[in-house]
Short mmCIF file of C-alpha atoms (C1' of nucleotides) in Angstrom, two decimals:
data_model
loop_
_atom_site.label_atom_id
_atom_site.label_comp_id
_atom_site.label_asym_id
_atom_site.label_seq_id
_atom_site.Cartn_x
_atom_site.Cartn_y
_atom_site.Cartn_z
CA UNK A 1 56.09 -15.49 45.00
CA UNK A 2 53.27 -14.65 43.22
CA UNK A 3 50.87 -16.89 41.30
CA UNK A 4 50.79 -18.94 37.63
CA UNK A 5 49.92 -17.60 34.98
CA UNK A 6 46.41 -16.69 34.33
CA UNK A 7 45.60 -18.95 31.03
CA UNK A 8 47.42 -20.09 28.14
CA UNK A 9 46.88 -17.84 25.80
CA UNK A 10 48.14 -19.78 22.50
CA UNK A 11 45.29 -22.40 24.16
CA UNK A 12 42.78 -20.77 24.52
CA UNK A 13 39.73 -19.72 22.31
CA UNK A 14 38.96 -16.56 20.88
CA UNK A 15 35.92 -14.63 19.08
CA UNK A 16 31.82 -15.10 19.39
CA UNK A 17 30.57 -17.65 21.88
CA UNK A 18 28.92 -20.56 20.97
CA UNK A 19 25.67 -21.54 22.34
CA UNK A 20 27.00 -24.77 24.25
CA UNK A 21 29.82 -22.47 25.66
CA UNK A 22 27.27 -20.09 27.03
CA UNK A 23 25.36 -23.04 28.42
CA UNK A 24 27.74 -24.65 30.32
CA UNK A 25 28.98 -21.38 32.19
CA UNK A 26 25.75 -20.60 32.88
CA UNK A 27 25.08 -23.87 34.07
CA UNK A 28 27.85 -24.21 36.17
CA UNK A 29 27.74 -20.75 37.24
CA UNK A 30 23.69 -20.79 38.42
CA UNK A 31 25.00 -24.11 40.20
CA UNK A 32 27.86 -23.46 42.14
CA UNK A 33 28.79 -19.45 41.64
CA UNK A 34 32.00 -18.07 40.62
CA UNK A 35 33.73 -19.24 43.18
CA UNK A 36 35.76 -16.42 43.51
CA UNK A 37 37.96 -17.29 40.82
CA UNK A 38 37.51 -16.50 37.12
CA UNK A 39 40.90 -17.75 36.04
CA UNK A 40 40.06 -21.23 37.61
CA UNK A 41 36.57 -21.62 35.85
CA UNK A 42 37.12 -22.42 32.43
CA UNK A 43 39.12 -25.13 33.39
CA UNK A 44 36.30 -26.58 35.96
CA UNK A 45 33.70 -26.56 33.26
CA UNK A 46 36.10 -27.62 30.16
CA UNK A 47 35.64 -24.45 28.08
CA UNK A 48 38.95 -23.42 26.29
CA UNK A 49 38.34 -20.18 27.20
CA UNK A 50 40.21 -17.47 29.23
CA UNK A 51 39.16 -16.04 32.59
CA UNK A 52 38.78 -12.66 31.79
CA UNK A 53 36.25 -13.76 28.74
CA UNK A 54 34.17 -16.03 30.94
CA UNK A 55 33.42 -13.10 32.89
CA UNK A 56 32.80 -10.76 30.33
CA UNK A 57 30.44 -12.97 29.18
CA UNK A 58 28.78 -13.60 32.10
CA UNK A 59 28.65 -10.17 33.14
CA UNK A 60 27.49 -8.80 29.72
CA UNK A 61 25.05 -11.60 28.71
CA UNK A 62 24.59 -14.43 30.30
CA UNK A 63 23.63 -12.66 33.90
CA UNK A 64 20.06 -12.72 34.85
CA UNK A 65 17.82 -10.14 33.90
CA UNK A 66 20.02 -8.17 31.83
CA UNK A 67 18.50 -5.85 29.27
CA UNK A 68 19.52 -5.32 25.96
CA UNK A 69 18.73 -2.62 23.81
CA UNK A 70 15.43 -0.37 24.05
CA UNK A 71 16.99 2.28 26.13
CA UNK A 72 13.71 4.21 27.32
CA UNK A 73 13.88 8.83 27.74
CA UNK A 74 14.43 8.19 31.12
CA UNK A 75 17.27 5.86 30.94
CA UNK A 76 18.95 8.34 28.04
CA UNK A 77 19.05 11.50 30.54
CA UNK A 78 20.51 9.98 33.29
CA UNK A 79 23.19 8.34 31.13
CA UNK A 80 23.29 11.71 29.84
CA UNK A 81 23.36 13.53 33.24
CA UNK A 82 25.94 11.01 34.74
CA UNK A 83 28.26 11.46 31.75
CA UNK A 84 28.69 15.23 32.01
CA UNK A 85 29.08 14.71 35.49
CA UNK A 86 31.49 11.85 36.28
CA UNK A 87 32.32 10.93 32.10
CA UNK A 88 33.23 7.75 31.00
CA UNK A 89 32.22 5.69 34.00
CA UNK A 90 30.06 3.43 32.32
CA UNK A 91 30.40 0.99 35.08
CA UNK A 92 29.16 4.18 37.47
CA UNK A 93 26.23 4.92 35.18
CA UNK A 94 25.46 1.13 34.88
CA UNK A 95 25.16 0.87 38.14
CA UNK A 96 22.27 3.38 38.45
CA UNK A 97 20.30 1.28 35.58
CA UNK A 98 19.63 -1.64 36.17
CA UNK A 99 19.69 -4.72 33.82
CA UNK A 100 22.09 -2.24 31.67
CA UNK A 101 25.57 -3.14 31.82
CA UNK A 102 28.60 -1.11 31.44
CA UNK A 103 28.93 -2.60 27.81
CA UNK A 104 25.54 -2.00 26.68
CA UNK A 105 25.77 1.96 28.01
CA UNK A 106 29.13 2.32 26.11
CA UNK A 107 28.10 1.12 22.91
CA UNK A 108 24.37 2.62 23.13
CA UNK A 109 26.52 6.16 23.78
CA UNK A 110 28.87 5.83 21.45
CA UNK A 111 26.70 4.50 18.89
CA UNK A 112 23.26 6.68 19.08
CA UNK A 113 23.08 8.58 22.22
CA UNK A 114 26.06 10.94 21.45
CA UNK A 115 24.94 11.28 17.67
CA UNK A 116 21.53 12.00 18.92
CA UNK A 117 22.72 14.71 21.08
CA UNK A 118 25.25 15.79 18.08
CA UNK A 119 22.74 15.69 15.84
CA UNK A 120 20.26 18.11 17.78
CA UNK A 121 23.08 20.38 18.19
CA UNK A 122 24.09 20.97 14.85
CA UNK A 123 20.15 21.50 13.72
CA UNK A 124 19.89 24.04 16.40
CA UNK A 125 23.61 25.42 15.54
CA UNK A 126 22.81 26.01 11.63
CA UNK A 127 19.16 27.65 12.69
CA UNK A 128 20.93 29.92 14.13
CA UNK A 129 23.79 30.73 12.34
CA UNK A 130 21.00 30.95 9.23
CA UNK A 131 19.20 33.68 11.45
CA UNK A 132 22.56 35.23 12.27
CA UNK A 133 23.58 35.69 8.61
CA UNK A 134 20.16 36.80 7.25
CA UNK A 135 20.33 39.56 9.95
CA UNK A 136 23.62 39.98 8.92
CA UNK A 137 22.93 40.00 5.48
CA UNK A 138 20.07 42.40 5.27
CA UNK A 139 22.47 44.82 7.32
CA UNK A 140 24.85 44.68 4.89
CA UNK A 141 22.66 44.81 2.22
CA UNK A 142 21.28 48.26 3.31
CA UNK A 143 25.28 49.83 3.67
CA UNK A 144 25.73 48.35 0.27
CA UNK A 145 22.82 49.90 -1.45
CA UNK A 146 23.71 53.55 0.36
CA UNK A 147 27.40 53.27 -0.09
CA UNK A 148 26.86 51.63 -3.71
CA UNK A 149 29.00 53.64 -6.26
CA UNK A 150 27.32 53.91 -9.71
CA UNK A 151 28.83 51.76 -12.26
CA UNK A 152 30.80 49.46 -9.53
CA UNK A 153 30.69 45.32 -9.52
CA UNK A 154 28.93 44.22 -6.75
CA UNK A 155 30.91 41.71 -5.52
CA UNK A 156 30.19 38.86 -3.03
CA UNK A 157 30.08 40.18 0.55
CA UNK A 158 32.64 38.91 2.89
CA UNK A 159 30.82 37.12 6.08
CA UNK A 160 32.91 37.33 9.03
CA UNK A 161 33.29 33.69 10.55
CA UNK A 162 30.79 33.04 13.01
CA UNK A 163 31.98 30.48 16.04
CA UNK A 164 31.78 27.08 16.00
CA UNK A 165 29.39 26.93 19.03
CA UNK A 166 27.52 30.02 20.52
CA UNK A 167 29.66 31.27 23.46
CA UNK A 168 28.33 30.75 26.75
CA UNK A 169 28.96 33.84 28.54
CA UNK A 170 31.62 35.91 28.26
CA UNK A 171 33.69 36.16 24.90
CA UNK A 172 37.84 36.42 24.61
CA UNK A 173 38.32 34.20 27.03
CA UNK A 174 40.19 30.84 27.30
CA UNK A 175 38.44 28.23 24.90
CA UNK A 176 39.18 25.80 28.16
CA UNK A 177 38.61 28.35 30.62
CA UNK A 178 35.18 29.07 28.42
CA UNK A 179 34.85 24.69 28.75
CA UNK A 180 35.39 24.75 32.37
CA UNK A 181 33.05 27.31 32.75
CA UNK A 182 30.59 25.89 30.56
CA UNK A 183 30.83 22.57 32.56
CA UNK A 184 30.40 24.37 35.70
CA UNK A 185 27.29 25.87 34.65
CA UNK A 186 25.94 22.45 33.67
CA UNK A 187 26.49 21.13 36.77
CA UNK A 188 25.29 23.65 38.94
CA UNK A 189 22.68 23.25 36.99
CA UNK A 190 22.12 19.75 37.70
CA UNK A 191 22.08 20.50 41.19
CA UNK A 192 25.91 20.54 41.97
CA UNK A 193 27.96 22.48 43.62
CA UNK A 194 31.51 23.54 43.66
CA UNK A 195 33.80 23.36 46.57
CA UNK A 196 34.03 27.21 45.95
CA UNK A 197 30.32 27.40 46.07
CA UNK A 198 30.23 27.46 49.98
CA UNK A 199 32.07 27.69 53.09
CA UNK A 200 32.58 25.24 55.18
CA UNK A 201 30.01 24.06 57.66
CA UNK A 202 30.51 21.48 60.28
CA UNK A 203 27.01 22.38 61.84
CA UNK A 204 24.99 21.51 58.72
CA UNK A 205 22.06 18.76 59.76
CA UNK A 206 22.86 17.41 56.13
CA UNK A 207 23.88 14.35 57.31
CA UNK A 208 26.41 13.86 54.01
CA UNK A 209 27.06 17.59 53.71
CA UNK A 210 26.45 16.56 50.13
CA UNK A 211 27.27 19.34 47.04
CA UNK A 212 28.31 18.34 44.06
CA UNK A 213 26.06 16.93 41.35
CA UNK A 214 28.41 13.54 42.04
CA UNK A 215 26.81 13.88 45.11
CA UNK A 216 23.16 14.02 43.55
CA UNK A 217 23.96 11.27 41.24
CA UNK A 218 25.03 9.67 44.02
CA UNK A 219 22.79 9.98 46.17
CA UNK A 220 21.10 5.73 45.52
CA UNK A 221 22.84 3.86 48.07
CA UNK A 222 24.75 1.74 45.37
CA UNK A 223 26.25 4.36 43.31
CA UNK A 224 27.13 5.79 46.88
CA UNK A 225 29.25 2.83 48.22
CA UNK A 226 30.71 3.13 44.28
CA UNK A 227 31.65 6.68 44.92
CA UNK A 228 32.72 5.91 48.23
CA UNK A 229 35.09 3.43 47.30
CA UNK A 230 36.40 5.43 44.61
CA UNK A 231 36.54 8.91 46.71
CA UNK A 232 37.97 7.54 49.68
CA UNK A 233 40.68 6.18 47.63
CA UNK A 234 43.97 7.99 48.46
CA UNK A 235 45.22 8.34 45.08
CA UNK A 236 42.08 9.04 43.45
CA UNK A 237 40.81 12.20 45.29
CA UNK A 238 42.41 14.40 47.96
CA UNK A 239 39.89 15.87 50.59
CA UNK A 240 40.64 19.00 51.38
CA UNK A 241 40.25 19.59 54.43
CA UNK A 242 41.37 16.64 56.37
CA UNK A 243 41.15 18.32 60.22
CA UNK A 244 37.34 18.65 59.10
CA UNK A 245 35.02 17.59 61.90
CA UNK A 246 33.16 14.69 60.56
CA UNK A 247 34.85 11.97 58.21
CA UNK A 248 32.10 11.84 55.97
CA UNK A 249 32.67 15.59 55.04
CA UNK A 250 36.10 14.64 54.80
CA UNK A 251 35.57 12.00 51.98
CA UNK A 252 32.47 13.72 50.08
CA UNK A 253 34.11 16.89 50.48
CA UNK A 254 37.05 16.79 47.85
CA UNK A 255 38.79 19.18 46.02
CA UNK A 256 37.68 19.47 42.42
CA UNK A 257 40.80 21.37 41.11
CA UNK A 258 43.09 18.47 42.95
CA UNK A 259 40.81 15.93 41.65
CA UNK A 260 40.95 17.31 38.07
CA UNK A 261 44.43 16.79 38.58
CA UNK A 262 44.92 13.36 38.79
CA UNK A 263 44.89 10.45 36.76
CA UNK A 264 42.22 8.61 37.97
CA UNK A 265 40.65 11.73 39.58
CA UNK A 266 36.52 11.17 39.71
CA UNK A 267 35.80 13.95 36.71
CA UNK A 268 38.47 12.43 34.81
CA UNK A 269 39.96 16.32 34.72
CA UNK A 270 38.47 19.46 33.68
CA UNK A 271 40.71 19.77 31.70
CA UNK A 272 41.27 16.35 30.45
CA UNK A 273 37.08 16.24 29.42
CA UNK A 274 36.68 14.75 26.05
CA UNK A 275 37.30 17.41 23.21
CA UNK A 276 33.46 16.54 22.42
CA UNK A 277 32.52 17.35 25.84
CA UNK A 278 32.53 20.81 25.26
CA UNK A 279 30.26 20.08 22.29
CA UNK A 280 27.73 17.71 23.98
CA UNK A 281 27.55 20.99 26.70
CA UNK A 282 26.20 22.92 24.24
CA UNK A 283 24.10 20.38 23.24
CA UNK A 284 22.65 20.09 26.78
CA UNK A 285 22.13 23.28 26.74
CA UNK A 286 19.68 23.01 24.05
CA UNK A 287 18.39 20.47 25.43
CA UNK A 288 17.56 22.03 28.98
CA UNK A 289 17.52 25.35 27.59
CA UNK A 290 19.92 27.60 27.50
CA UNK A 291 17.58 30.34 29.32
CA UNK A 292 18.22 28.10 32.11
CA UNK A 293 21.35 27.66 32.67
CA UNK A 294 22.84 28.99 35.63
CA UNK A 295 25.77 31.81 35.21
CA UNK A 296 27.60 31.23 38.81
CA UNK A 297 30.18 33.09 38.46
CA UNK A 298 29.01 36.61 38.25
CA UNK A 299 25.43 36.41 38.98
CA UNK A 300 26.60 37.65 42.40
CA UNK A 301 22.68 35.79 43.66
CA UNK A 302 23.19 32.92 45.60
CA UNK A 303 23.76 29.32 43.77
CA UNK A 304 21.30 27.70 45.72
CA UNK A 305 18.60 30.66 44.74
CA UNK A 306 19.72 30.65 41.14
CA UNK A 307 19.62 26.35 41.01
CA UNK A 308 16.47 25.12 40.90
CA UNK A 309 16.32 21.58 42.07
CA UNK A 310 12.78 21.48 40.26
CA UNK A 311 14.77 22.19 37.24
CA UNK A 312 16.65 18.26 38.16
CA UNK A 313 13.42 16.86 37.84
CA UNK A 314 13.18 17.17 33.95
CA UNK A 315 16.49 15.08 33.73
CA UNK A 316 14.38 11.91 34.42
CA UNK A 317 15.17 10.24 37.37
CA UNK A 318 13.19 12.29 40.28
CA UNK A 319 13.72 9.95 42.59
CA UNK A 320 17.70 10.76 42.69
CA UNK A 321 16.61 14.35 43.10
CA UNK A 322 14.08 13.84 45.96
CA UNK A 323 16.57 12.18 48.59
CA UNK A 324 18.34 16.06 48.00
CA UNK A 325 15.86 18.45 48.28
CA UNK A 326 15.92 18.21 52.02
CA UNK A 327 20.01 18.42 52.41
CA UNK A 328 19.70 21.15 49.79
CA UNK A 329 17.30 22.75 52.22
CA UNK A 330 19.90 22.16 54.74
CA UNK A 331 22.60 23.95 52.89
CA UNK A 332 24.03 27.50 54.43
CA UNK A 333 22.37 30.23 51.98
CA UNK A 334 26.06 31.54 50.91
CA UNK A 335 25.83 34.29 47.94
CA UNK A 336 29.75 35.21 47.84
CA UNK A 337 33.03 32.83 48.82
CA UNK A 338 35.14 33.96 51.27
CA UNK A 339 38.29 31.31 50.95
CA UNK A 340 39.35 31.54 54.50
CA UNK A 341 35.85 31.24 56.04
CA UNK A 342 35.94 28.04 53.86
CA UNK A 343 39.35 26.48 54.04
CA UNK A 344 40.01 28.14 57.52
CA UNK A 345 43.03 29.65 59.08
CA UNK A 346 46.28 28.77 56.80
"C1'" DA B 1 19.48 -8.65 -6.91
"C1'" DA B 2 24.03 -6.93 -6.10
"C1'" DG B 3 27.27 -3.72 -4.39
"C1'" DT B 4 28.67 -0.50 -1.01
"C1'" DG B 5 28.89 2.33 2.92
"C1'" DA B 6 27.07 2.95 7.62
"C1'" DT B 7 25.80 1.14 11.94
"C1'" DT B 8 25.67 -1.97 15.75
"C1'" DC B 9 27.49 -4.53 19.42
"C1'" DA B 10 30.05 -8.60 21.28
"C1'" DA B 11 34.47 -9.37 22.35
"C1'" DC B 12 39.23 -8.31 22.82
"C1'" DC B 13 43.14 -5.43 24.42
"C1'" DG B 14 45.77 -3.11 27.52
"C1'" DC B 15 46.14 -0.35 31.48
"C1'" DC B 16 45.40 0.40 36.37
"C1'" DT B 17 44.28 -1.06 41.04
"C1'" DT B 18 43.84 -4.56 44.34
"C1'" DC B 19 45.13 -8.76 46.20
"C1'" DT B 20 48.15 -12.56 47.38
"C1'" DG B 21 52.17 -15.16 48.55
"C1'" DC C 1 57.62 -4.55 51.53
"C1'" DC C 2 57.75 -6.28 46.94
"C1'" DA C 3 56.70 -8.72 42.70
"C1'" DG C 4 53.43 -10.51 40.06
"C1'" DA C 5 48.70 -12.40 39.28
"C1'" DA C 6 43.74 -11.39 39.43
"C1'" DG C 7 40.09 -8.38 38.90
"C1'" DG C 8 37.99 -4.49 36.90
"C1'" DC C 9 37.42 -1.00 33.69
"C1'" DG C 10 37.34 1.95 29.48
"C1'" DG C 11 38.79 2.17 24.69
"C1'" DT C 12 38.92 -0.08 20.42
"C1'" DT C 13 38.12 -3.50 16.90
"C1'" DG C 14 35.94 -6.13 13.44
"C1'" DA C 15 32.28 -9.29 11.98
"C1'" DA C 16 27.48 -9.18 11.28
"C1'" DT C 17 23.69 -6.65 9.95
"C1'" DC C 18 21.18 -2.86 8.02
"C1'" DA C 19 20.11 0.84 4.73
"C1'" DC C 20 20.59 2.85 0.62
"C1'" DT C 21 21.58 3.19 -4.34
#
DNA sequence: AAGTGATTCAACCGCCTTCTG
DNA sequence: CCAGAAGGCGGTTGAATCACT
């Protein structure tokens, strides 16, 4: 029943690694490989370390050809991209750069790349609250000098509260509804699509029937097997359609509102985004250009007119794009949902 | 030169999934 | 089928380093 215990922990060595530590794992690593076992390698080599660290350090620094620090443009939009679409799945994005390990991309987000994005937010957020309240100002100025009684204190005008972040679309609505919508947008504008974007189509000659900006992410065949793995998972995302004609649909084809549900769902939840998500959305928007971004929900044109996948191209990484222009090509032209023509007869 | 706060990043922690007996 | 270990991952921590006063 079961197995021993992985290390002794009250044996084992903690903190920085020491240059001869690092040598003999990679040694003995280069020489003979894992073997399949991290919990049985310290003790091969004589380290005093546990399994799980061995690894970690292997994985994070003593690997070959791993890169550390100089993250180029390029690199910083698609771990950009990849976080609005999939979040936190540093091991996803990793896999898409490589040298850069999970590790690195964490800490060079958390640490810069989120500030940076922040940062550029904010500057554009006070210009234009400052151009907001000098409008504002001047207005008020001129119903204060015709409505001025003689002899009265001027006194300090009162500035209503502008928002926190410029509102998207439509005002009075749901702050998350106003998120999820914002996030849609984004995507779509990556080059996504939403389950509710089409109907279904078992005659499409995309092979994949590929939609969602996972999907364009996705498209390199390693983040692919990762997504694979991950979608094909039972308890991670629920197709929707499981009497659907080809199992690839069946698998690439999942239900975002199901898979928002879930724990370990692919988007990590709409509604479970990062508070700051919203924030870096807007900050995206900046950066692409707000001007751009696709409204698909009441545009009432077709996604695929109103997403251009030349637009993808300034994210950085072209070549993710290119493998998609010909199964966006492929897609049906849909400019309204109809649910049943999409989920078929109930 | 010294003190202090901010930043960076390697490493740990704990949770979840997969695997094994 | 089940319990528990291994593997994997994301979040967090804290020592080292940097920048500023």
């Amino acid at each position: 029943m079961g197995r021993a215990p992985c290390c002794d922990k009250a044996n084992v060595k903690k903190g920085p690694w020491s240059p001869e530590e690092d040598a003999k794992l990679k040694a003995y690593i280069e020489a003979n490989g894992t073997g399949g076992n991290w919990i049985a390698l310290p003790q091969k080599i004589g380290l005093k370390r546990c399994g799980k660290s061995c690894r970690l350090r292997w994985l994070n620094y003593l690997r070959p050809n791993i890169k550390h620090g100089g993250f180029s443009e390029e690199e910083d939009n698609i771990i950009c991209s990849l976080f609005i679409s999939i979040g936190s799945r540093w091991s996803i994005i990793a896999a898409q750069l490589p040298g850069r390990t999970d590790n690195d991309i964490k800490n060079y987000w958390n640490t810069r790349l989120k500030k940076k994005l922040l940062g550029k937010q904010r500057k554009e957020q006070q210009a234009r609250r400052a151009a907001s309240c000098l409008t504002l100002k001047q207005e008020m100025k001129r119903e204060n000098e015709n409505y001025m009684i003689p002899g009265m204190v001027s006194q300090a005008p009162y500035w209503p509260q502008l928002p926190a972040v410029m509102p998207l679309t439509s005002t009075n609505q749901d702050p998350q509804l106003k998120d999820k919508e914002s996030i849609r947008n984004l995507l779509v504008k990556l080059g996504g699509r939403f389950s509710d974007d089409y109907p279904q189509s078992s005659t499409s000659t995309n092979p994949m029937n590929l939609r969602y900006p996972l999907d364009v992410s996705f498209a390199q065949d390693q983040l692919y097997e990762n997504s694979m793995n991950m979608i094909s998972s039972p308890s991670s995302i629920s197709p929707i359609n499981s009497t659907c004609t080809s199992e690839v649909i069946n698998i690439t084809h999942f239900n975002v509102n199901e898979a928002a549900a879930g724990p370990n769902n692919m988007f990590q939840g709409l509604d479970g985004f990062p508070a700051e998500l919203s924030e870096l959305i807007y900050s995206l928007e900046g950066f692409y250009g707000t001007d751009n971004m696709v409204d698909g929900s009441s545009t009432g044109t077709s996604s695929v007119e109103s997403s251009s996948w030349g637009d993808i191209n300034s994210l950085g990484y072209p070549q993710i794009v290119s493998g998609f222009e010909a199964c966006q090509q492929s897609m049906p032209q849909v400019s309204t949902f109809d649910e049943s023509s999409y989920f078929g007869p109930q």
